[in-house]
């Protein structure tokens, strides 16, 4: 494989780039925890006064809370591939969610992933929980994963080539698997455990013990709940994102006879509360895992990362789901704790992308970061060093590109084909700095948006045509082109192949 020639494994006992008092005595253990569709602001530490996340907050307080972490393609499978490879979708090969849709996609088998490299470096490696990629996990000694999306109650897991049904609630079972793995690790070798939840993904099912949480009172409605999309044409067309149009069928107990507005408000309350409730089990599970690591004396030398694959709209713009480059979908929670090396209680506001995780983990493990990885190690930031850092982040969403192209070329005989209509959101890409965000919907008659995040943090007012912003548009358009070249995200439209409809 290509990457073997570039994979330089440093001897165990020394970490890269360290000297003097910084020298490590043993490589760290890695615990990578990822939930599915956990929005950034659903954290106590992010300032949410309603949600109860004592253990996520505990992780932040014993480590670092990143205020500006972003995904690069807000969708489940692409985000997972990006996390593993440190590469954007256009490089790693996973551009959309593909299971059951007739597409054959996999992570480019020549690309290294951080678990593969850690395994080669002598780590014991395991993955439990959600995987959601169309091929078997590579680089793990132990695998127990949900098939596809998996089920919330009494789910099956794929383990050792067999399907094993487990009784109970999926988040609790995945936590038990993580605890079991941790109790069995060989203490003579470092471990890397990838511990990934299905929750709080749709259908947002809480554990039975949590169904009454947040029962009293009303979740405040977002300021943008009744957005009319006056200056955002593509967003205005995205009817599948609307709560009342997409989630009605999820709730058999929706009271009959409600007006459209009351229905929208009822669905909002129910779905947001269920989302919060599903996070409760994730938080409880994390608490048990942290307790276990502390009891076993493993906490100090374990690098723990908590994140979500993508952000989520929780009623903003009257929407659920993700996909768009707007803040609720773009921004992700990111907590990092490593007591032995990283000072606790830090808040870091540098702009982070999910391509940075793999390089960071390898860097702390003392394993050379392959040149093909597109992210940057966060290690200097975590160690409090003064470093040059990127001043903008990049985003590129692809799903449905092939379907839209096929439709335009009249190759789809049935325009109501399910995959085409579901979440019909055009591919788009853009950049965001600390003040502005530029988005290009390149298949929608080349439609552009510019937001002034300082004056308009809710992104309601597209100022792309405003003469006052002409210089910003000029500068950021050039910067977008440069960034596309940097990340090799050019001509993607042509690279995508059409599915076989027969
Ligand atoms: Ca997701």
Short mmCIF file of C-alpha atoms and ligand atoms in Angstrom, two decimals:
data_model
loop_
_atom_site.label_atom_id
_atom_site.label_comp_id
_atom_site.label_asym_id
_atom_site.label_seq_id
_atom_site.Cartn_x
_atom_site.Cartn_y
_atom_site.Cartn_z
CA UNK A 1 0.00 0.00 0.00
CA UNK A 2 1.16 3.47 -0.80
CA UNK A 3 1.17 4.86 2.68
CA UNK A 4 3.53 2.28 4.11
CA UNK A 5 6.48 3.97 2.51
CA UNK A 6 5.70 7.27 4.18
CA UNK A 7 4.69 5.89 7.56
CA UNK A 8 7.56 6.55 9.92
CA UNK A 9 6.93 4.98 13.27
CA UNK A 10 8.91 6.49 16.07
CA UNK A 11 10.15 4.15 18.78
CA UNK A 12 7.70 3.66 21.58
CA UNK A 13 8.62 5.80 24.54
CA UNK A 14 9.23 9.05 22.70
CA UNK A 15 6.81 11.44 21.15
CA UNK A 16 7.48 13.50 18.06
CA UNK A 17 8.77 17.02 18.35
CA UNK A 18 9.20 16.92 22.09
CA UNK A 19 12.35 17.51 24.08
CA UNK A 20 13.61 17.95 27.60
CA UNK A 21 10.90 17.88 30.22
CA UNK A 22 8.37 17.37 27.43
CA UNK A 23 9.57 13.86 26.66
CA UNK A 24 6.85 11.32 27.20
CA UNK A 25 7.54 8.07 28.93
CA UNK A 26 4.86 6.05 27.19
CA UNK A 27 2.62 6.60 24.20
CA UNK A 28 -0.87 7.73 25.16
CA UNK A 29 -4.00 5.66 24.93
CA UNK A 30 -6.60 7.06 22.57
CA UNK A 31 -10.34 7.16 23.25
CA UNK A 32 -12.25 8.69 20.34
CA UNK A 33 -15.92 9.22 21.15
CA UNK A 34 -18.32 10.38 18.44
CA UNK A 35 -22.07 10.80 18.57
CA UNK A 36 -24.36 11.28 15.59
CA UNK A 37 -26.05 14.64 14.94
CA UNK A 38 -25.22 16.20 18.31
CA UNK A 39 -25.47 19.95 17.75
CA UNK A 40 -22.77 22.25 19.09
CA UNK A 41 -24.98 24.17 21.45
CA UNK A 42 -26.40 21.03 23.09
CA UNK A 43 -23.75 21.20 25.77
CA UNK A 44 -23.87 22.83 29.17
CA UNK A 45 -20.32 24.06 28.61
CA UNK A 46 -21.43 25.77 25.38
CA UNK A 47 -23.83 27.90 27.42
CA UNK A 48 -27.04 25.94 26.94
CA UNK A 49 -29.01 26.55 30.16
CA UNK A 50 -31.50 23.74 29.56
CA UNK A 51 -29.63 20.62 28.59
CA UNK A 52 -28.11 18.51 31.34
CA UNK A 53 -24.65 17.28 30.25
CA UNK A 54 -22.62 16.99 33.47
CA UNK A 55 -20.17 14.43 32.11
CA UNK A 56 -19.51 16.16 28.81
CA UNK A 57 -18.95 19.30 30.84
CA UNK A 58 -16.66 17.34 33.16
CA UNK A 59 -14.64 16.25 30.14
CA UNK A 60 -14.38 19.87 29.01
CA UNK A 61 -13.38 21.08 32.46
CA UNK A 62 -10.60 18.51 32.66
CA UNK A 63 -9.44 19.41 29.17
CA UNK A 64 -10.22 21.78 26.34
CA UNK A 65 -13.44 23.11 24.86
CA UNK A 66 -13.08 24.16 21.23
CA UNK A 67 -15.52 26.95 20.45
CA UNK A 68 -14.99 26.98 16.71
CA UNK A 69 -14.90 23.43 15.40
CA UNK A 70 -16.54 22.70 12.05
CA UNK A 71 -17.33 19.72 9.86
CA UNK A 72 -16.34 19.87 6.20
CA UNK A 73 -19.38 18.04 4.73
CA UNK A 74 -22.32 17.94 7.09
CA UNK A 75 -23.48 14.39 6.58
CA UNK A 76 -22.95 11.13 8.46
CA UNK A 77 -20.89 8.82 6.24
CA UNK A 78 -18.71 11.54 4.67
CA UNK A 79 -17.88 12.95 8.09
CA UNK A 80 -16.88 9.52 9.37
CA UNK A 81 -14.57 8.96 6.41
CA UNK A 82 -13.04 12.40 6.94
CA UNK A 83 -12.42 11.75 10.61
CA UNK A 84 -10.65 8.45 9.88
CA UNK A 85 -8.53 9.66 6.97
CA UNK A 86 -7.89 13.32 7.78
CA UNK A 87 -8.97 14.01 4.19
CA UNK A 88 -11.92 15.79 2.64
CA UNK A 89 -14.67 13.87 0.81
CA UNK A 90 -13.21 14.58 -2.62
CA UNK A 91 -10.00 12.82 -1.60
CA UNK A 92 -11.26 10.00 0.62
CA UNK A 93 -14.01 8.88 -1.78
CA UNK A 94 -17.09 9.11 0.47
CA UNK A 95 -19.13 12.04 -0.78
CA UNK A 96 -22.59 11.03 0.40
CA UNK A 97 -24.57 8.52 2.46
CA UNK A 98 -24.62 5.57 0.16
CA UNK A 99 -26.06 2.54 1.84
CA UNK A 100 -28.88 0.96 -0.14
CA UNK A 101 -28.86 3.66 -2.78
CA UNK A 102 -27.19 1.69 -5.54
CA UNK A 103 -23.88 3.45 -5.23
CA UNK A 104 -20.63 1.66 -4.69
CA UNK A 105 -18.38 3.82 -2.62
CA UNK A 106 -15.69 3.14 -0.12
CA UNK A 107 -12.83 4.94 1.48
CA UNK A 108 -9.96 4.85 -1.00
CA UNK A 109 -8.20 1.64 0.11
CA UNK A 110 -4.81 3.23 -0.54
CA UNK A 111 -5.49 5.95 2.01
CA UNK A 112 -4.20 5.43 5.53
CA UNK A 113 -6.55 5.95 8.45
CA UNK A 114 -5.40 6.83 11.92
CA UNK A 115 -6.50 3.45 13.39
CA UNK A 116 -4.54 1.60 10.67
CA UNK A 117 -1.42 3.62 11.43
CA UNK A 118 -1.79 3.19 15.17
CA UNK A 119 -2.23 -0.55 14.72
CA UNK A 120 0.97 -0.69 12.68
CA UNK A 121 2.71 1.30 15.41
CA UNK A 122 1.86 -1.37 17.96
CA UNK A 123 -1.44 -0.09 19.34
CA UNK A 124 -4.28 -2.45 20.15
CA UNK A 125 -7.26 -1.04 18.28
CA UNK A 126 -11.00 -1.49 18.70
CA UNK A 127 -14.23 -0.02 17.39
CA UNK A 128 -17.65 -0.34 19.01
CA UNK A 129 -20.96 1.16 17.94
CA UNK A 130 -21.87 3.05 14.82
CA UNK A 131 -19.71 2.66 11.73
CA UNK A 132 -22.02 3.63 8.83
CA UNK A 133 -19.55 3.20 6.03
CA UNK A 134 -20.13 0.81 3.13
CA UNK A 135 -17.17 -1.45 3.78
CA UNK A 136 -15.72 -3.38 6.70
CA UNK A 137 -13.64 -1.39 9.19
CA UNK A 138 -9.92 -1.60 8.48
CA UNK A 139 -7.15 -1.36 11.05
CA UNK A 140 -8.95 -2.82 14.06
CA UNK A 141 -8.21 -5.88 16.20
CA UNK A 142 -11.69 -5.82 17.67
CA UNK A 143 -14.86 -4.81 15.82
CA UNK A 144 -18.46 -4.75 17.04
CA UNK A 145 -20.54 -2.39 14.92
CA UNK A 146 -24.13 -1.62 14.09
CA UNK A 147 -25.17 -2.61 10.57
CA UNK A 148 -25.94 0.65 8.69
CA UNK A 149 -27.90 3.00 10.89
CA UNK A 150 -28.71 0.28 13.42
CA UNK A 151 -31.70 0.19 15.75
CA UNK A 152 -32.35 2.06 18.99
CA UNK A 153 -33.98 -0.88 20.76
CA UNK A 154 -32.65 -4.45 20.85
CA UNK A 155 -30.14 -3.77 18.07
CA UNK A 156 -28.03 -6.25 16.16
CA UNK A 157 -24.26 -5.84 16.01
CA UNK A 158 -21.81 -7.28 13.51
CA UNK A 159 -19.00 -8.97 15.36
CA UNK A 160 -16.59 -11.60 14.07
CA UNK A 161 -18.65 -11.98 10.89
CA UNK A 162 -21.81 -12.78 12.86
CA UNK A 163 -24.89 -10.76 13.64
CA UNK A 164 -25.52 -10.72 17.36
CA UNK A 165 -28.72 -9.27 18.78
CA UNK A 166 -28.40 -7.47 22.09
CA UNK A 167 -31.33 -6.62 24.34
CA UNK A 168 -31.75 -3.07 25.52
CA UNK A 169 -31.15 0.51 24.46
CA UNK A 170 -28.43 1.04 21.90
CA UNK A 171 -26.48 3.81 23.67
CA UNK A 172 -26.28 1.78 26.88
CA UNK A 173 -25.17 -1.32 24.97
CA UNK A 174 -22.43 0.56 23.12
CA UNK A 175 -21.23 1.97 26.43
CA UNK A 176 -21.15 -1.54 27.92
CA UNK A 177 -19.10 -2.69 24.94
CA UNK A 178 -16.65 0.18 25.45
CA UNK A 179 -16.33 -0.65 29.16
CA UNK A 180 -15.84 -4.31 28.36
CA UNK A 181 -13.13 -3.47 25.85
CA UNK A 182 -11.37 -1.18 28.31
CA UNK A 183 -11.48 -3.83 31.03
CA UNK A 184 -9.80 -6.32 28.70
CA UNK A 185 -6.98 -4.21 27.24
CA UNK A 186 -3.41 -5.38 27.59
CA UNK A 187 -1.89 -2.86 29.98
CA UNK A 188 1.54 -3.44 28.45
CA UNK A 189 0.50 -1.82 25.16
CA UNK A 190 -1.31 1.41 24.32
CA UNK A 191 -4.87 1.15 23.05
CA UNK A 192 -7.05 3.10 20.65
CA UNK A 193 -10.79 2.67 21.13
CA UNK A 194 -13.26 4.25 18.74
CA UNK A 195 -16.56 4.46 20.66
CA UNK A 196 -19.33 5.78 18.47
CA UNK A 197 -23.01 6.30 19.21
CA UNK A 198 -26.09 6.06 17.07
CA UNK A 199 -27.83 8.69 19.19
CA UNK A 200 -29.23 11.28 19.02
CA UNK A 201 -29.86 10.61 15.29
CA UNK A 202 -33.41 10.39 13.97
CA UNK A 203 -35.79 8.90 15.09
CA UNK A 204 -34.39 10.60 18.23
CA UNK A 205 -35.48 7.76 20.50
CA UNK A 206 -34.54 8.24 24.16
CA UNK A 207 -33.84 5.46 26.63
CA UNK A 208 -37.09 4.35 28.30
CA UNK A 209 -35.83 5.78 31.61
CA UNK A 210 -35.45 9.22 30.03
CA UNK A 211 -38.77 9.67 28.27
CA UNK A 212 -40.06 12.01 30.98
CA UNK A 213 -37.02 14.30 31.11
CA UNK A 214 -37.69 17.90 30.12
CA UNK A 215 -41.41 17.08 30.34
CA UNK A 216 -42.27 20.28 32.15
CA UNK A 217 -41.97 23.55 30.38
CA UNK A 218 -41.37 24.58 26.84
CA UNK A 219 -38.15 24.63 24.87
CA UNK A 220 -37.75 28.22 23.60
CA UNK A 221 -38.44 28.62 19.90
CA UNK A 222 -35.48 29.80 17.84
CA UNK A 223 -35.56 33.39 16.61
CA UNK A 224 -35.51 32.08 13.05
CA UNK A 225 -38.34 29.56 13.51
CA UNK A 226 -40.57 31.44 11.05
CA UNK A 227 -37.87 32.42 8.55
CA UNK A 228 -39.26 33.34 5.14
CA UNK A 229 -35.95 32.82 3.29
CA UNK A 230 -36.31 36.20 1.66
CA UNK A 231 -32.71 36.48 0.53
CA UNK A 232 -31.71 32.77 0.42
CA UNK A 233 -33.21 31.11 -2.61
CA UNK A 234 -31.80 27.59 -2.24
CA UNK A 235 -32.74 27.41 1.43
CA UNK A 236 -36.26 28.51 0.53
CA UNK A 237 -36.65 25.54 -1.79
CA UNK A 238 -35.48 22.93 0.73
CA UNK A 239 -38.91 21.77 1.77
CA UNK A 240 -37.66 18.43 3.09
CA UNK A 241 -35.83 20.28 5.83
CA UNK A 242 -39.06 21.68 7.27
CA UNK A 243 -40.28 20.17 10.51
CA UNK A 244 -43.95 20.08 9.59
CA UNK A 245 -43.33 18.49 6.19
CA UNK A 246 -40.77 15.87 7.14
CA UNK A 247 -41.26 14.80 10.74
CA UNK A 248 -45.05 14.49 10.90
CA UNK A 249 -44.87 10.81 9.99
CA UNK A 250 -42.48 10.13 12.88
CA UNK A 251 -45.13 10.83 15.53
CA UNK A 252 -48.15 8.55 15.69
CA UNK A 253 -49.32 10.46 18.75
CA UNK A 254 -49.42 13.84 17.02
CA UNK A 255 -52.79 15.26 18.13
CA UNK A 256 -55.30 15.35 15.26
CA UNK A 257 -56.88 18.54 14.01
CA UNK A 258 -53.99 20.91 14.69
CA UNK A 259 -53.45 23.91 12.46
CA UNK A 260 -50.28 23.82 10.35
CA UNK A 261 -48.62 26.25 12.73
CA UNK A 262 -49.63 24.33 15.85
CA UNK A 263 -48.45 21.12 14.23
CA UNK A 264 -45.07 22.68 13.52
CA UNK A 265 -44.78 23.90 17.10
CA UNK A 266 -45.86 20.53 18.56
CA UNK A 267 -43.32 18.64 16.43
CA UNK A 268 -40.61 21.11 17.43
CA UNK A 269 -41.18 20.61 21.14
CA UNK A 270 -41.34 16.84 20.89
CA UNK A 271 -38.36 16.38 18.60
CA UNK A 272 -36.04 18.75 20.44
CA UNK A 273 -36.92 17.22 23.81
CA UNK A 274 -36.33 13.73 22.44
CA UNK A 275 -33.01 14.90 21.01
CA UNK A 276 -31.98 16.24 24.43
CA UNK A 277 -33.16 13.02 26.08
CA UNK A 278 -31.14 10.85 23.69
CA UNK A 279 -28.05 12.89 24.59
CA UNK A 280 -28.70 12.18 28.27
CA UNK A 281 -27.75 8.50 27.80
CA UNK A 282 -24.63 9.47 25.87
CA UNK A 283 -23.64 11.74 28.73
CA UNK A 284 -24.32 9.07 31.35
CA UNK A 285 -22.32 6.53 29.35
CA UNK A 286 -19.39 8.90 29.04
CA UNK A 287 -19.49 9.39 32.80
CA UNK A 288 -19.20 5.64 33.36
CA UNK A 289 -16.28 5.43 30.94
CA UNK A 290 -14.48 8.34 32.62
CA UNK A 291 -15.04 6.74 36.02
CA UNK A 292 -13.64 3.47 34.73
CA UNK A 293 -10.53 5.11 33.32
CA UNK A 294 -9.98 6.94 36.61
CA UNK A 295 -10.48 3.82 38.71
CA UNK A 296 -8.04 1.85 36.58
CA UNK A 297 -5.43 4.59 36.60
CA UNK A 298 -5.77 5.09 32.84
CA UNK A 299 -7.18 8.60 32.76
CA UNK A 300 -3.91 10.56 32.95
CA UNK A 301 -2.31 9.02 29.90
CA UNK A 302 -5.42 8.74 27.73
CA UNK A 303 -6.15 11.30 25.04
CA UNK A 304 -9.94 11.59 24.90
CA UNK A 305 -11.71 13.30 22.02
CA UNK A 306 -15.47 13.87 22.05
CA UNK A 307 -17.19 15.16 18.95
CA UNK A 308 -20.16 14.68 16.64
CA UNK A 309 -20.03 13.73 12.97
CA UNK A 310 -21.94 16.87 12.02
CA UNK A 311 -24.02 19.67 13.48
CA UNK A 312 -27.81 19.82 13.39
CA UNK A 313 -30.71 22.19 12.89
CA UNK A 314 -32.91 22.05 15.96
CA UNK A 315 -35.72 24.22 14.68
CA UNK A 316 -33.55 27.02 13.30
CA UNK A 317 -35.23 28.27 10.09
CA UNK A 318 -38.08 25.88 10.97
CA UNK A 319 -35.78 22.98 10.04
CA UNK A 320 -34.38 19.75 11.32
CA UNK A 321 -31.41 17.82 9.80
CA UNK A 322 -28.06 19.18 8.56
CA UNK A 323 -26.39 19.40 5.08
CA UNK A 324 -26.39 23.19 4.64
CA UNK A 325 -23.32 25.28 5.41
CA UNK A 326 -25.25 27.44 7.89
CA UNK A 327 -23.87 27.56 11.42
CA UNK A 328 -26.13 25.08 13.27
CA UNK A 329 -25.22 22.34 10.77
CA UNK A 330 -21.60 23.38 10.19
CA UNK A 331 -20.48 23.78 13.78
CA UNK A 332 -19.72 20.71 15.86
CA UNK A 333 -18.96 20.03 19.51
CA UNK A 334 -15.30 19.25 20.20
CA UNK A 335 -13.87 18.43 23.61
CA UNK A 336 -10.34 17.13 24.12
CA UNK A 337 -8.85 15.92 27.37
CA UNK A 338 -5.39 14.52 28.07
CA UNK A 339 -4.51 15.28 31.70
CA UNK A 340 -0.88 14.20 31.44
CA UNK A 341 -0.04 16.68 28.70
CA UNK A 342 -2.83 19.20 28.21
CA UNK A 343 -3.73 21.88 30.74
CA UNK A 344 -7.31 21.63 31.95
CA UNK A 345 -10.05 24.19 31.64
CA UNK A 346 -8.88 25.77 28.41
CA UNK A 347 -11.20 27.29 25.83
CA UNK A 348 -9.67 27.51 22.37
CA UNK A 349 -11.27 29.63 19.67
CA UNK A 350 -9.04 28.81 16.69
CA UNK A 351 -10.94 27.48 13.68
CA UNK A 352 -10.81 23.69 13.60
CA UNK A 353 -11.96 21.31 10.86
CA UNK A 354 -12.71 17.61 11.26
CA UNK A 355 -9.76 16.83 8.95
CA UNK A 356 -7.59 17.85 11.93
CA UNK A 357 -8.52 14.94 14.21
CA UNK A 358 -6.45 12.18 12.56
CA UNK A 359 -3.23 14.25 12.42
CA UNK A 360 -3.73 15.29 16.05
CA UNK A 361 -4.13 11.74 17.29
CA UNK A 362 -1.11 10.50 15.31
CA UNK A 363 0.97 13.44 16.49
CA UNK A 364 0.30 12.71 20.16
CA UNK A 365 0.93 9.00 19.54
CA UNK A 366 4.33 9.77 18.07
CA UNK A 367 3.39 8.38 14.67
CA UNK A 368 4.40 10.38 11.60
CA UNK A 369 1.51 12.16 9.90
CA UNK A 370 1.28 11.02 6.26
CA UNK A 371 1.58 13.84 3.74
CA UNK A 372 -1.72 12.85 2.16
CA UNK A 373 -3.64 13.94 5.27
CA UNK A 374 -5.11 17.39 4.70
CA UNK A 375 -5.67 18.48 8.28
CA UNK A 376 -3.35 20.06 10.82
CA UNK A 377 -2.37 18.63 14.17
CA UNK A 378 -4.03 20.44 17.06
CA UNK A 379 -1.21 19.41 19.36
CA UNK A 380 0.55 22.82 19.37
CA UNK A 381 -2.74 24.53 20.22
CA UNK A 382 -3.50 22.00 22.94
CA UNK A 383 -0.05 22.46 24.45
CA UNK A 384 -0.57 26.21 24.51
CA UNK A 385 2.06 27.05 21.94
CA UNK A 386 1.91 30.21 19.90
CA UNK A 387 1.56 29.00 16.31
CA UNK A 388 0.39 30.35 12.99
CA UNK A 389 -3.07 29.00 12.33
CA UNK A 390 -5.56 29.03 9.44
CA UNK A 391 -7.78 32.09 9.19
CA UNK A 392 -10.68 30.38 7.42
CA UNK A 393 -12.28 26.98 7.08
CA UNK A 394 -13.55 25.14 4.01
CA UNK A 395 -16.81 23.30 3.41
CA UNK A 396 -17.98 21.14 0.50
CA UNK A 397 -21.33 19.30 0.36
CA UNK A 398 -21.99 16.86 -2.44
CA UNK A 399 -24.91 14.57 -1.82
CA UNK A 400 -27.35 14.39 -4.73
CA UNK A 401 -24.90 15.88 -7.18
CA UNK A 402 -25.12 12.82 -9.36
CA UNK A 403 -28.91 12.64 -9.10
CA UNK A 404 -29.36 16.27 -10.05
CA UNK A 405 -27.03 15.89 -12.98
CA UNK A 406 -28.90 12.80 -14.12
CA UNK A 407 -32.18 14.67 -13.84
CA UNK A 408 -30.86 17.55 -15.89
CA UNK A 409 -29.68 15.11 -18.54
CA UNK A 410 -33.11 13.42 -18.50
CA UNK A 411 -31.54 10.18 -17.46
CA UNK A 412 -33.97 9.67 -14.63
CA UNK A 413 -37.17 8.28 -16.06
CA UNK A 414 -39.04 8.95 -12.84
CA UNK A 415 -38.50 12.47 -11.50
CA UNK A 416 -40.12 11.46 -8.21
CA UNK A 417 -37.36 8.91 -7.64
CA UNK A 418 -37.03 8.80 -3.88
CA UNK A 419 -33.36 9.58 -3.52
CA UNK A 420 -33.68 12.56 -5.77
CA UNK A 421 -36.53 14.14 -3.88
CA UNK A 422 -35.31 13.37 -0.38
CA UNK A 423 -33.42 16.36 0.94
CA UNK A 424 -33.05 17.95 -2.44
CA UNK A 425 -30.25 20.29 -1.53
CA UNK A 426 -27.86 21.30 -4.24
CA UNK A 427 -24.16 20.68 -3.83
CA UNK A 428 -22.36 23.70 -2.48
CA UNK A 429 -19.03 24.77 -1.16
CA UNK A 430 -17.74 27.76 0.68
CA UNK A 431 -15.37 29.33 3.13
CA UNK A 432 -15.89 30.96 6.50
CA UNK A 433 -13.56 33.23 8.40
CA UNK A 434 -14.13 34.96 11.72
CA UNK A 435 -16.32 37.61 10.12
CA UNK A 436 -17.81 36.44 6.83
CA UNK A 437 -19.10 33.33 5.11
CA UNK A 438 -19.20 32.86 1.34
CA UNK A 439 -21.25 30.00 -0.14
CA UNK A 440 -21.48 28.94 -3.78
CA UNK A 441 -24.33 26.65 -4.91
CA UNK A 442 -22.69 25.71 -8.15
CA UNK A 443 -25.49 23.64 -9.61
CA UNK A 444 -28.24 26.14 -8.83
CA UNK A 445 -27.56 28.55 -11.66
CA UNK A 446 -24.37 29.32 -9.79
CA UNK A 447 -26.12 30.96 -6.87
CA UNK A 448 -23.98 32.73 -4.24
CA UNK A 449 -24.48 33.86 -0.68
CA UNK A 450 -22.42 36.09 1.57
CA UNK A 451 -23.13 36.61 5.25
CA UNK A 452 -21.66 39.15 7.62
CA UNK A 453 -21.55 36.99 10.74
CA UNK A 454 -20.80 39.93 12.97
CA UNK A 455 -23.86 41.94 11.93
CA UNK A 456 -26.01 38.95 11.03
CA UNK A 457 -25.03 35.92 13.13
CA UNK A 458 -28.27 34.15 12.27
CA UNK A 459 -27.43 34.29 8.54
CA UNK A 460 -30.74 35.73 7.43
CA UNK A 461 -29.46 38.49 5.19
CA UNK A 462 -27.54 37.45 2.09
CA UNK A 463 -25.42 40.49 1.16
CA UNK A 464 -23.73 38.98 -1.88
CA UNK A 465 -25.29 41.62 -4.16
CA UNK A 466 -24.78 44.49 -1.72
CA UNK A 467 -22.26 46.99 -3.19
CA UNK A 468 -20.93 47.68 0.31
CA UNK A 469 -19.56 44.14 0.32
CA UNK A 470 -18.03 44.17 -3.17
CA UNK A 471 -14.50 44.05 -1.80
CA UNK A 472 -15.32 41.22 0.56
CA UNK A 473 -16.88 39.26 -2.28
CA UNK A 474 -13.84 39.82 -4.46
CA UNK A 475 -11.40 38.80 -1.75
CA UNK A 476 -13.31 35.76 -0.58
CA UNK A 477 -14.07 34.50 -4.09
CA UNK A 478 -10.35 34.42 -4.81
CA UNK A 479 -9.74 32.80 -1.43
CA UNK A 480 -12.36 30.13 -2.18
CA UNK A 481 -10.60 29.26 -5.46
CA UNK A 482 -7.25 29.08 -3.70
CA UNK A 483 -8.65 26.89 -0.97
CA UNK A 484 -10.24 24.56 -3.51
CA UNK A 485 -6.86 24.16 -5.15
CA UNK A 486 -5.21 23.59 -1.80
CA UNK A 487 -7.63 20.77 -0.99
CA UNK A 488 -7.77 19.47 -4.58
CA UNK A 489 -11.53 20.02 -4.67
CA UNK A 490 -11.84 21.05 -8.29
CA UNK A 491 -13.89 19.52 -11.08
CA UNK A 492 -15.68 17.31 -8.61
CA UNK A 493 -18.82 17.52 -10.67
CA UNK A 494 -17.13 15.76 -13.55
CA UNK A 495 -15.53 13.15 -11.33
CA UNK A 496 -18.79 11.82 -9.96
CA UNK A 497 -20.17 8.85 -11.81
CA UNK A 498 -23.81 8.13 -12.38
CA UNK A 499 -25.45 5.19 -10.63
CA UNK A 500 -26.87 2.25 -12.50
CA UNK A 501 -30.64 2.67 -12.30
CA UNK A 502 -31.46 -0.75 -13.75
CA1 LIG B 1 -24.77 12.43 11.45
#
